[in-house]
Amino acid sequence: MAGVRSPRAAVDEPEPLVSVEGLVKHFPVRRGLGRAGRVHAVDGVDLRIRPGETLGVVGESGCGKSTLARCVAGLHPVTRGRVMFEGTDVTRLSKAGLKEFRRSVQMIFQDPYGALNPRRRVGAAIGDPLAIHAVAHGAERRRRVRELMELVGLNPEHYDRFPAEFSSGQRQRIGVARALALRPRLIVCDEPVSSLDVSIQAQVINLLRDLQAEMGLTYLFIAHDLSVVRHVSDRVAVMYLGRIVETAPRRDLYERPRHPYSAALLSAASVTAPEDPGRPGPAGPGRAEADRARRGRASRRLLIGDVPSPVDPPRGCRFHPRCPRARERCAGEEPPPPLSDPQAPEHVTACHFPLESPAEAPGGRSEAPR
Ligand code: SF4
């Protein structure tokens, strides 16, 4: 079935908070004294994030999702393209403009301990943004930090403790409190729970969701764990080798993936928790579960090989060396910009031969084209 070009024309979208347009971020690779090439970390990404939503970005390690996160947060200069925040291109801001932008956009990092200075008391660390932006001083700053600690479930009496005196989950709460200090509009969460135990992951995710509801926050949520992304996201973007290959509302993506890579990832992960990590879905265990497990076993055979080097990405469709549906055209011709599904205009896929039904997913009933 042919798709419809330009999802933007097809969908009457609300004004986005963030609009990423043609974003490219390359890093030079040096060998000895010379330049040996470029890492194509992000290679032409378009994204929109609406106010108050959570956009999850998922993909294998090395696909460029953390670089994308840092570019959106203004922590990396971009090679090309634009990051529009409330209508302003933040890639062109002056130093002063960038400082102001950082009041509105904060990051939560994967390693909460690494993000904290072990020799600084946590109260001082949480209050750093208030000091840097000259928002509050002395007793007022201390009062606001204690409020933030309470907000994220930390004991304000522990203001003068050092990071090593907190558990990993509490350290991530410190990171969240610090990110909230300036009351940002957008929080970029870069694998915020991947270093935590599963039970602690659920606590931190629930905290982020509660804060979103209470404060109207918008999240860009980066993760490699499909269950976590499913639990937190309103919409999900799947990234492969520097590009977004599919974007869809959460339920649509998980129930009816159209890009062969998304389908293989989902099957390989055997995502069994539609709404809650660790809990069976509405249909419960049974035939659907067994079907997913079967597809998972099949996809582990089908998603062969490693992610190719981002220094020298494959020509044509970047996924073609690993794609079970690849045809001759895929090796020679890049897929067009993401096309929307006529039945679901928000579901966009960059593929010459997208899947038409779940049965076509790896391990499904119908035969993939050869
Ligand atoms: Fe597979 Fe071809 Fe689609 Fe790429 S364009 S994902 S190789 S079917």
Short mmCIF file of C-alpha atoms and ligand atoms in Angstrom, two decimals:
data_model
loop_
_atom_site.label_atom_id
_atom_site.label_comp_id
_atom_site.label_asym_id
_atom_site.label_seq_id
_atom_site.Cartn_x
_atom_site.Cartn_y
_atom_site.Cartn_z
CA MET A 1 0.00 0.00 0.00
CA ALA A 2 1.43 3.36 -0.94
CA GLY A 3 1.89 5.87 1.83
CA VAL A 4 1.07 9.53 1.84
CA ARG A 5 3.98 11.94 1.57
CA SER A 6 4.46 14.61 4.17
CA PRO A 7 2.89 13.63 7.47
CA ARG A 8 2.88 17.31 8.42
CA ALA A 9 0.41 18.07 5.69
CA ALA A 10 -1.75 15.11 6.66
CA VAL A 11 -1.93 15.77 10.40
CA ASP A 12 -3.38 18.86 11.95
CA GLU A 13 -0.79 19.11 14.72
CA PRO A 14 -0.81 21.46 17.67
CA GLU A 15 2.11 23.90 17.76
CA PRO A 16 5.15 21.88 18.86
CA LEU A 17 7.31 22.90 21.81
CA VAL A 18 10.35 21.48 20.00
CA SER A 19 10.82 21.01 16.30
CA VAL A 20 14.00 19.29 15.08
CA GLU A 21 14.57 19.87 11.38
CA GLY A 22 17.17 18.08 9.27
CA LEU A 23 19.49 17.67 12.23
CA VAL A 24 22.97 16.38 11.42
CA LYS A 25 25.76 15.80 13.92
CA HIS A 26 29.06 14.34 12.72
CA PHE A 27 32.18 13.82 14.78
CA PRO A 28 35.60 13.78 13.13
CA VAL A 29 37.64 10.59 13.49
CA ARG A 30 41.36 11.16 13.69
CA ARG A 31 44.12 8.67 13.04
CA GLY A 32 47.60 9.87 13.99
CA LEU A 33 47.87 13.48 12.88
CA GLY A 34 45.36 13.14 10.03
CA ARG A 35 41.61 12.96 9.74
CA ALA A 36 40.32 9.47 8.99
CA GLY A 37 36.62 10.14 8.47
CA ARG A 38 33.47 11.14 10.29
CA VAL A 39 31.13 9.40 12.67
CA HIS A 40 27.62 9.99 11.29
CA ALA A 41 26.05 10.02 14.76
CA VAL A 42 22.87 11.88 13.74
CA ASP A 43 22.24 12.08 10.03
CA GLY A 44 19.13 14.00 9.06
CA VAL A 45 16.59 13.77 11.88
CA ASP A 46 13.19 15.47 11.93
CA LEU A 47 11.16 15.36 15.14
CA ARG A 48 8.35 17.25 16.81
CA ILE A 49 7.61 17.26 20.52
CA ARG A 50 4.28 18.65 21.66
CA PRO A 51 3.84 20.51 24.92
CA GLY A 52 3.07 18.14 27.79
CA GLU A 53 3.82 14.91 25.93
CA THR A 54 6.56 12.32 26.31
CA LEU A 55 8.32 11.39 23.11
CA GLY A 56 10.32 8.21 23.54
CA VAL A 57 13.33 7.58 21.31
CA VAL A 58 14.45 3.98 21.18
CA GLY A 59 17.16 2.09 19.33
CA GLU A 60 20.16 -0.15 19.76
CA SER A 61 23.30 1.07 21.44
CA GLY A 62 25.30 3.34 19.11
CA CYS A 63 22.30 4.44 17.00
CA GLY A 64 22.87 8.11 17.89
CA LYS A 65 20.00 8.66 20.31
CA SER A 66 22.14 10.13 23.11
CA THR A 67 23.85 12.47 20.65
CA LEU A 68 20.41 13.56 19.44
CA ALA A 69 19.39 14.19 23.06
CA ARG A 70 22.45 16.35 23.68
CA CYS A 71 21.90 18.33 20.49
CA VAL A 72 18.29 19.06 21.52
CA ALA A 73 19.47 20.13 24.98
CA GLY A 74 22.04 22.49 23.44
CA LEU A 75 25.01 20.53 24.84
CA HIS A 76 26.46 19.70 21.41
CA PRO A 77 26.87 22.18 18.55
CA VAL A 78 25.15 20.71 15.50
CA THR A 79 26.79 20.10 12.12
CA ARG A 80 23.64 21.09 10.18
CA GLY A 81 19.95 21.60 10.71
CA ARG A 82 17.82 23.38 13.28
CA VAL A 83 16.45 22.78 16.74
CA MET A 84 13.47 25.09 17.17
CA PHE A 85 12.30 25.67 20.74
CA GLU A 86 9.15 27.73 21.05
CA GLY A 87 9.88 29.13 17.60
CA THR A 88 13.55 30.05 18.23
CA ASP A 89 16.42 28.24 16.52
CA VAL A 90 18.58 27.36 19.52
CA THR A 91 21.49 26.19 17.34
CA ARG A 92 22.18 29.84 16.50
CA LEU A 93 21.94 31.34 19.94
CA SER A 94 24.70 33.48 21.41
CA LYS A 95 26.35 32.39 24.66
CA ALA A 96 23.92 34.55 26.63
CA GLY A 97 20.95 33.23 24.63
CA LEU A 98 22.07 29.66 25.25
CA LYS A 99 22.29 30.31 28.99
CA GLU A 100 18.71 31.59 28.96
CA PHE A 101 17.61 28.57 26.87
CA ARG A 102 19.10 26.23 29.49
CA ARG A 103 16.66 27.58 32.06
CA SER A 104 13.87 26.06 29.96
CA VAL A 105 15.57 22.80 29.03
CA GLN A 106 17.28 20.50 31.50
CA MET A 107 18.77 17.01 31.32
CA ILE A 108 18.61 13.94 33.48
CA PHE A 109 21.56 11.64 32.84
CA GLN A 110 22.01 7.88 32.91
CA ASP A 111 24.62 7.80 35.65
CA PRO A 112 23.34 9.86 38.56
CA TYR A 113 26.54 9.32 40.54
CA GLY A 114 28.77 10.40 37.65
CA ALA A 115 26.72 13.58 37.27
CA LEU A 116 27.35 14.55 40.90
CA ASN A 117 30.56 15.82 42.46
CA PRO A 118 31.22 13.31 45.26
CA ARG A 119 32.78 16.04 47.42
CA ARG A 120 29.80 18.41 47.26
CA ARG A 121 26.83 18.16 49.60
CA VAL A 122 23.67 17.25 47.74
CA GLY A 123 21.81 20.36 48.87
CA ALA A 124 24.50 22.51 47.26
CA ALA A 125 24.42 20.38 44.09
CA ILE A 126 20.65 20.64 43.74
CA GLY A 127 20.89 24.40 44.28
CA ASP A 128 23.64 24.89 41.65
CA PRO A 129 21.23 25.89 38.84
CA LEU A 130 19.64 28.46 41.17
CA ALA A 131 23.10 29.90 41.88
CA ILE A 132 24.33 29.82 38.26
CA HIS A 133 21.24 31.65 37.04
CA ALA A 134 21.17 33.97 40.07
CA VAL A 135 17.62 32.92 40.86
CA ALA A 136 17.91 32.51 44.64
CA HIS A 137 20.57 33.12 47.27
CA GLY A 138 21.37 32.20 50.86
CA ALA A 139 18.42 31.14 53.00
CA GLU A 140 15.97 31.43 50.09
CA ARG A 141 18.05 29.04 48.00
CA ARG A 142 18.27 26.61 50.90
CA ARG A 143 14.48 26.80 51.36
CA ARG A 144 13.83 26.10 47.69
CA VAL A 145 16.26 23.19 47.63
CA ARG A 146 14.54 21.64 50.64
CA GLU A 147 11.21 22.02 48.80
CA LEU A 148 12.66 20.33 45.73
CA MET A 149 14.02 17.46 47.85
CA GLU A 150 10.57 16.95 49.30
CA LEU A 151 8.98 17.12 45.86
CA VAL A 152 11.09 14.21 44.58
CA GLY A 153 10.71 12.11 47.71
CA LEU A 154 14.02 12.88 49.43
CA ASN A 155 14.29 13.79 53.08
CA PRO A 156 15.16 17.52 53.29
CA GLU A 157 17.04 16.74 56.51
CA HIS A 158 19.64 15.05 54.28
CA TYR A 159 20.58 18.40 52.67
CA ASP A 160 24.15 18.25 54.01
CA ARG A 161 24.87 14.64 53.12
CA PHE A 162 27.28 13.60 50.36
CA PRO A 163 26.19 11.62 47.25
CA ALA A 164 27.88 8.44 48.49
CA GLU A 165 25.46 8.39 51.43
CA PHE A 166 22.48 7.86 49.08
CA SER A 167 21.28 4.76 47.23
CA SER A 168 21.31 4.68 43.40
CA GLY A 169 17.58 5.42 43.24
CA GLN A 170 17.96 8.35 45.66
CA ARG A 171 20.85 9.70 43.57
CA GLN A 172 18.62 9.69 40.51
CA ARG A 173 16.04 11.60 42.57
CA ILE A 174 18.80 14.13 43.32
CA GLY A 175 19.33 14.41 39.55
CA VAL A 176 15.61 14.96 39.03
CA ALA A 177 15.47 17.63 41.77
CA ARG A 178 18.41 19.42 40.19
CA ALA A 179 16.75 19.28 36.77
CA LEU A 180 13.56 20.77 38.21
CA ALA A 181 15.25 23.63 40.08
CA LEU A 182 14.65 26.19 37.32
CA ARG A 183 11.14 24.94 36.50
CA PRO A 184 12.03 23.94 32.91
CA ARG A 185 9.50 23.34 30.13
CA LEU A 186 11.38 20.40 28.61
CA ILE A 187 13.40 17.68 30.32
CA VAL A 188 15.65 15.52 28.18
CA CYS A 189 15.98 12.16 29.93
CA ASP A 190 18.98 10.21 28.61
CA GLU A 191 18.60 6.58 29.74
CA PRO A 192 17.56 7.83 33.19
CA VAL A 193 16.73 4.43 34.66
CA SER A 194 18.96 2.01 32.77
CA SER A 195 21.53 1.79 35.59
CA LEU A 196 18.87 1.10 38.24
CA ASP A 197 17.34 -2.16 39.52
CA VAL A 198 13.92 -2.94 38.05
CA SER A 199 12.00 -2.11 41.25
CA ILE A 200 13.83 1.23 41.56
CA GLN A 201 13.25 1.90 37.84
CA ALA A 202 9.49 1.73 38.43
CA GLN A 203 9.74 4.20 41.33
CA VAL A 204 11.73 6.73 39.30
CA ILE A 205 9.44 6.35 36.27
CA ASN A 206 6.37 6.87 38.43
CA LEU A 207 8.00 9.93 39.96
CA LEU A 208 8.67 11.37 36.49
CA ARG A 209 5.07 10.74 35.45
CA ASP A 210 3.67 12.33 38.62
CA LEU A 211 5.88 15.38 38.13
CA GLN A 212 4.79 15.65 34.50
CA ALA A 213 1.13 15.67 35.51
CA GLU A 214 1.74 18.14 38.34
CA MET A 215 4.04 20.56 36.52
CA GLY A 216 2.99 20.16 32.88
CA LEU A 217 6.46 18.98 31.88
CA THR A 218 7.42 17.77 28.42
CA TYR A 219 9.88 14.88 28.15
CA LEU A 220 12.20 13.65 25.45
CA PHE A 221 12.89 10.19 26.82
CA ILE A 222 15.85 8.25 25.42
CA ALA A 223 16.18 4.54 26.18
CA HIS A 224 17.16 1.22 24.68
CA ASP A 225 14.65 -0.67 26.83
CA LEU A 226 11.40 -1.06 24.90
CA SER A 227 9.35 -1.87 28.01
CA VAL A 228 10.46 1.32 29.73
CA VAL A 229 9.75 3.42 26.64
CA ARG A 230 6.33 1.81 26.30
CA HIS A 231 5.51 2.63 29.89
CA VAL A 232 6.40 6.33 29.72
CA SER A 233 5.77 7.50 26.15
CA ASP A 234 2.83 9.05 24.34
CA ARG A 235 4.60 8.65 21.02
CA VAL A 236 7.68 6.64 20.12
CA ALA A 237 10.41 7.27 17.53
CA VAL A 238 12.64 4.36 16.49
CA MET A 239 16.20 5.31 15.57
CA TYR A 240 18.65 3.30 13.48
CA LEU A 241 22.17 4.36 12.57
CA GLY A 242 21.61 8.11 12.90
CA ARG A 243 18.10 8.24 11.43
CA ILE A 244 14.52 8.00 12.64
CA VAL A 245 12.96 5.10 10.76
CA GLU A 246 9.50 5.09 12.33
CA THR A 247 7.40 7.35 14.56
CA ALA A 248 3.97 6.50 15.90
CA PRO A 249 1.64 6.82 18.86
CA ARG A 250 2.81 4.30 21.46
CA ARG A 251 0.02 1.76 21.08
CA ASP A 252 0.21 1.87 17.29
CA LEU A 253 3.92 1.27 17.24
CA TYR A 254 3.89 -1.62 19.68
CA GLU A 255 0.84 -3.32 18.21
CA ARG A 256 1.39 -2.64 14.53
CA PRO A 257 5.02 -1.80 13.75
CA ARG A 258 5.48 -0.98 10.05
CA HIS A 259 9.25 -0.72 9.77
CA PRO A 260 11.01 -4.10 9.67
CA TYR A 261 13.61 -2.86 12.15
CA SER A 262 10.97 -1.81 14.71
CA ALA A 263 9.21 -5.13 14.28
CA ALA A 264 12.41 -7.08 14.76
CA LEU A 265 13.40 -5.03 17.82
CA LEU A 266 10.00 -5.56 19.41
CA SER A 267 9.98 -9.25 18.73
CA ALA A 268 13.56 -9.70 19.88
CA ALA A 269 12.77 -7.95 23.13
CA SER A 270 9.55 -9.98 23.51
CA VAL A 271 7.85 -6.97 25.05
CA THR A 272 5.22 -8.49 27.31
CA ALA A 273 4.06 -5.53 29.34
CA PRO A 274 1.69 -3.26 27.40
CA GLU A 275 1.04 -0.81 30.21
CA ASP A 276 3.21 -1.72 33.15
CA PRO A 277 6.67 -3.29 33.31
CA GLY A 278 6.47 -6.66 34.95
CA ARG A 279 2.70 -7.07 34.64
CA PRO A 280 0.80 -9.11 32.08
CA GLY A 281 -1.17 -7.08 29.54
CA PRO A 282 -4.95 -6.70 29.34
CA ALA A 283 -5.24 -9.92 27.37
CA GLY A 284 -3.14 -11.71 29.96
CA PRO A 285 -0.76 -14.54 29.25
CA GLY A 286 -1.96 -17.05 26.71
CA ARG A 287 -2.04 -17.35 22.97
CA ALA A 288 -0.94 -13.78 22.26
CA GLU A 289 1.93 -14.21 24.69
CA ALA A 290 2.99 -17.46 23.08
CA ASP A 291 2.72 -15.81 19.68
CA ARG A 292 4.99 -12.96 20.73
CA ALA A 293 7.48 -15.42 22.19
CA ARG A 294 7.46 -17.37 18.93
CA ARG A 295 8.00 -14.19 16.94
CA GLY A 296 10.78 -13.27 19.36
CA ARG A 297 12.60 -16.53 18.76
CA ALA A 298 12.23 -16.06 15.00
CA SER A 299 13.43 -12.45 15.05
CA ARG A 300 16.50 -13.34 17.02
CA ARG A 301 17.43 -15.39 14.00
CA LEU A 302 16.30 -12.68 11.56
CA LEU A 303 17.90 -9.59 13.13
CA ILE A 304 21.32 -10.84 12.21
CA GLY A 305 24.69 -9.15 12.51
CA ASP A 306 25.75 -6.04 14.34
CA VAL A 307 24.84 -2.43 13.71
CA PRO A 308 27.19 -1.30 10.86
CA SER A 309 29.84 1.32 11.61
CA PRO A 310 28.47 4.88 11.71
CA VAL A 311 31.77 5.96 10.11
CA ASP A 312 30.82 4.23 6.88
CA PRO A 313 27.05 3.59 6.92
CA PRO A 314 25.62 1.33 4.16
CA ARG A 315 24.36 2.95 0.98
CA GLY A 316 20.67 2.81 0.19
CA CYS A 317 18.60 1.84 3.20
CA ARG A 318 20.98 1.67 6.15
CA PHE A 319 19.14 -1.35 7.52
CA HIS A 320 19.33 -3.40 4.31
CA PRO A 321 22.28 -5.65 5.30
CA ARG A 322 20.19 -6.91 8.25
CA CYS A 323 16.67 -6.63 6.89
CA PRO A 324 14.72 -9.83 6.17
CA ARG A 325 12.50 -7.94 3.66
CA ALA A 326 15.35 -6.31 1.71
CA ARG A 327 15.07 -6.29 -2.09
CA GLU A 328 17.45 -5.01 -4.72
CA ARG A 329 16.00 -1.51 -4.55
CA CYS A 330 16.84 -1.26 -0.83
CA ALA A 331 20.58 -1.57 -1.44
CA GLY A 332 20.68 1.14 -4.09
CA GLU A 333 18.06 3.66 -3.09
CA GLU A 334 17.51 5.46 0.19
CA PRO A 335 13.95 5.22 1.48
CA PRO A 336 12.05 8.46 0.97
CA PRO A 337 11.33 10.75 3.91
CA PRO A 338 8.94 9.06 6.33
CA LEU A 339 5.55 8.30 4.78
CA SER A 340 2.37 8.19 6.80
CA ASP A 341 -0.02 5.26 7.00
CA PRO A 342 -3.28 6.38 5.34
CA GLN A 343 -5.22 4.71 8.17
CA ALA A 344 -3.10 6.35 10.87
CA PRO A 345 -1.61 9.64 9.66
CA GLU A 346 0.56 10.00 12.77
CA HIS A 347 2.24 6.68 12.05
CA VAL A 348 5.16 7.42 9.73
CA THR A 349 7.72 5.00 8.34
CA ALA A 350 10.85 5.38 6.20
CA CYS A 351 10.86 2.14 4.22
CA HIS A 352 10.36 1.08 0.60
CA PHE A 353 8.32 -1.95 1.66
CA PRO A 354 6.73 -1.33 5.05
CA LEU A 355 4.87 -4.09 6.85
CA GLU A 356 1.15 -4.00 6.22
CA SER A 357 0.00 -6.17 9.11
CA PRO A 358 1.40 -7.72 12.31
CA ALA A 359 1.43 -11.09 10.54
CA GLU A 360 4.23 -9.79 8.35
CA ALA A 361 6.44 -9.08 11.36
CA PRO A 362 9.46 -11.35 11.78
CA GLY A 363 8.14 -14.75 12.73
CA GLY A 364 4.64 -13.80 11.53
CA ARG A 365 2.56 -15.90 9.17
CA SER A 366 3.12 -14.32 5.77
CA GLU A 367 6.29 -14.64 3.77
CA ALA A 368 8.58 -11.61 3.56
CA PRO A 369 9.48 -10.56 0.03
CA ARG A 370 12.81 -11.84 -1.21
FE1 SF4 B 1 14.09 -3.37 4.77
FE2 SF4 B 1 14.10 -2.26 2.34
FE3 SF4 B 1 12.50 -1.29 4.22
FE4 SF4 B 1 15.10 -0.93 4.40
S1 SF4 B 1 13.76 -0.11 2.81
S2 SF4 B 1 13.78 -1.56 6.04
S3 SF4 B 1 15.89 -2.86 3.57
S4 SF4 B 1 12.39 -3.33 3.30
#
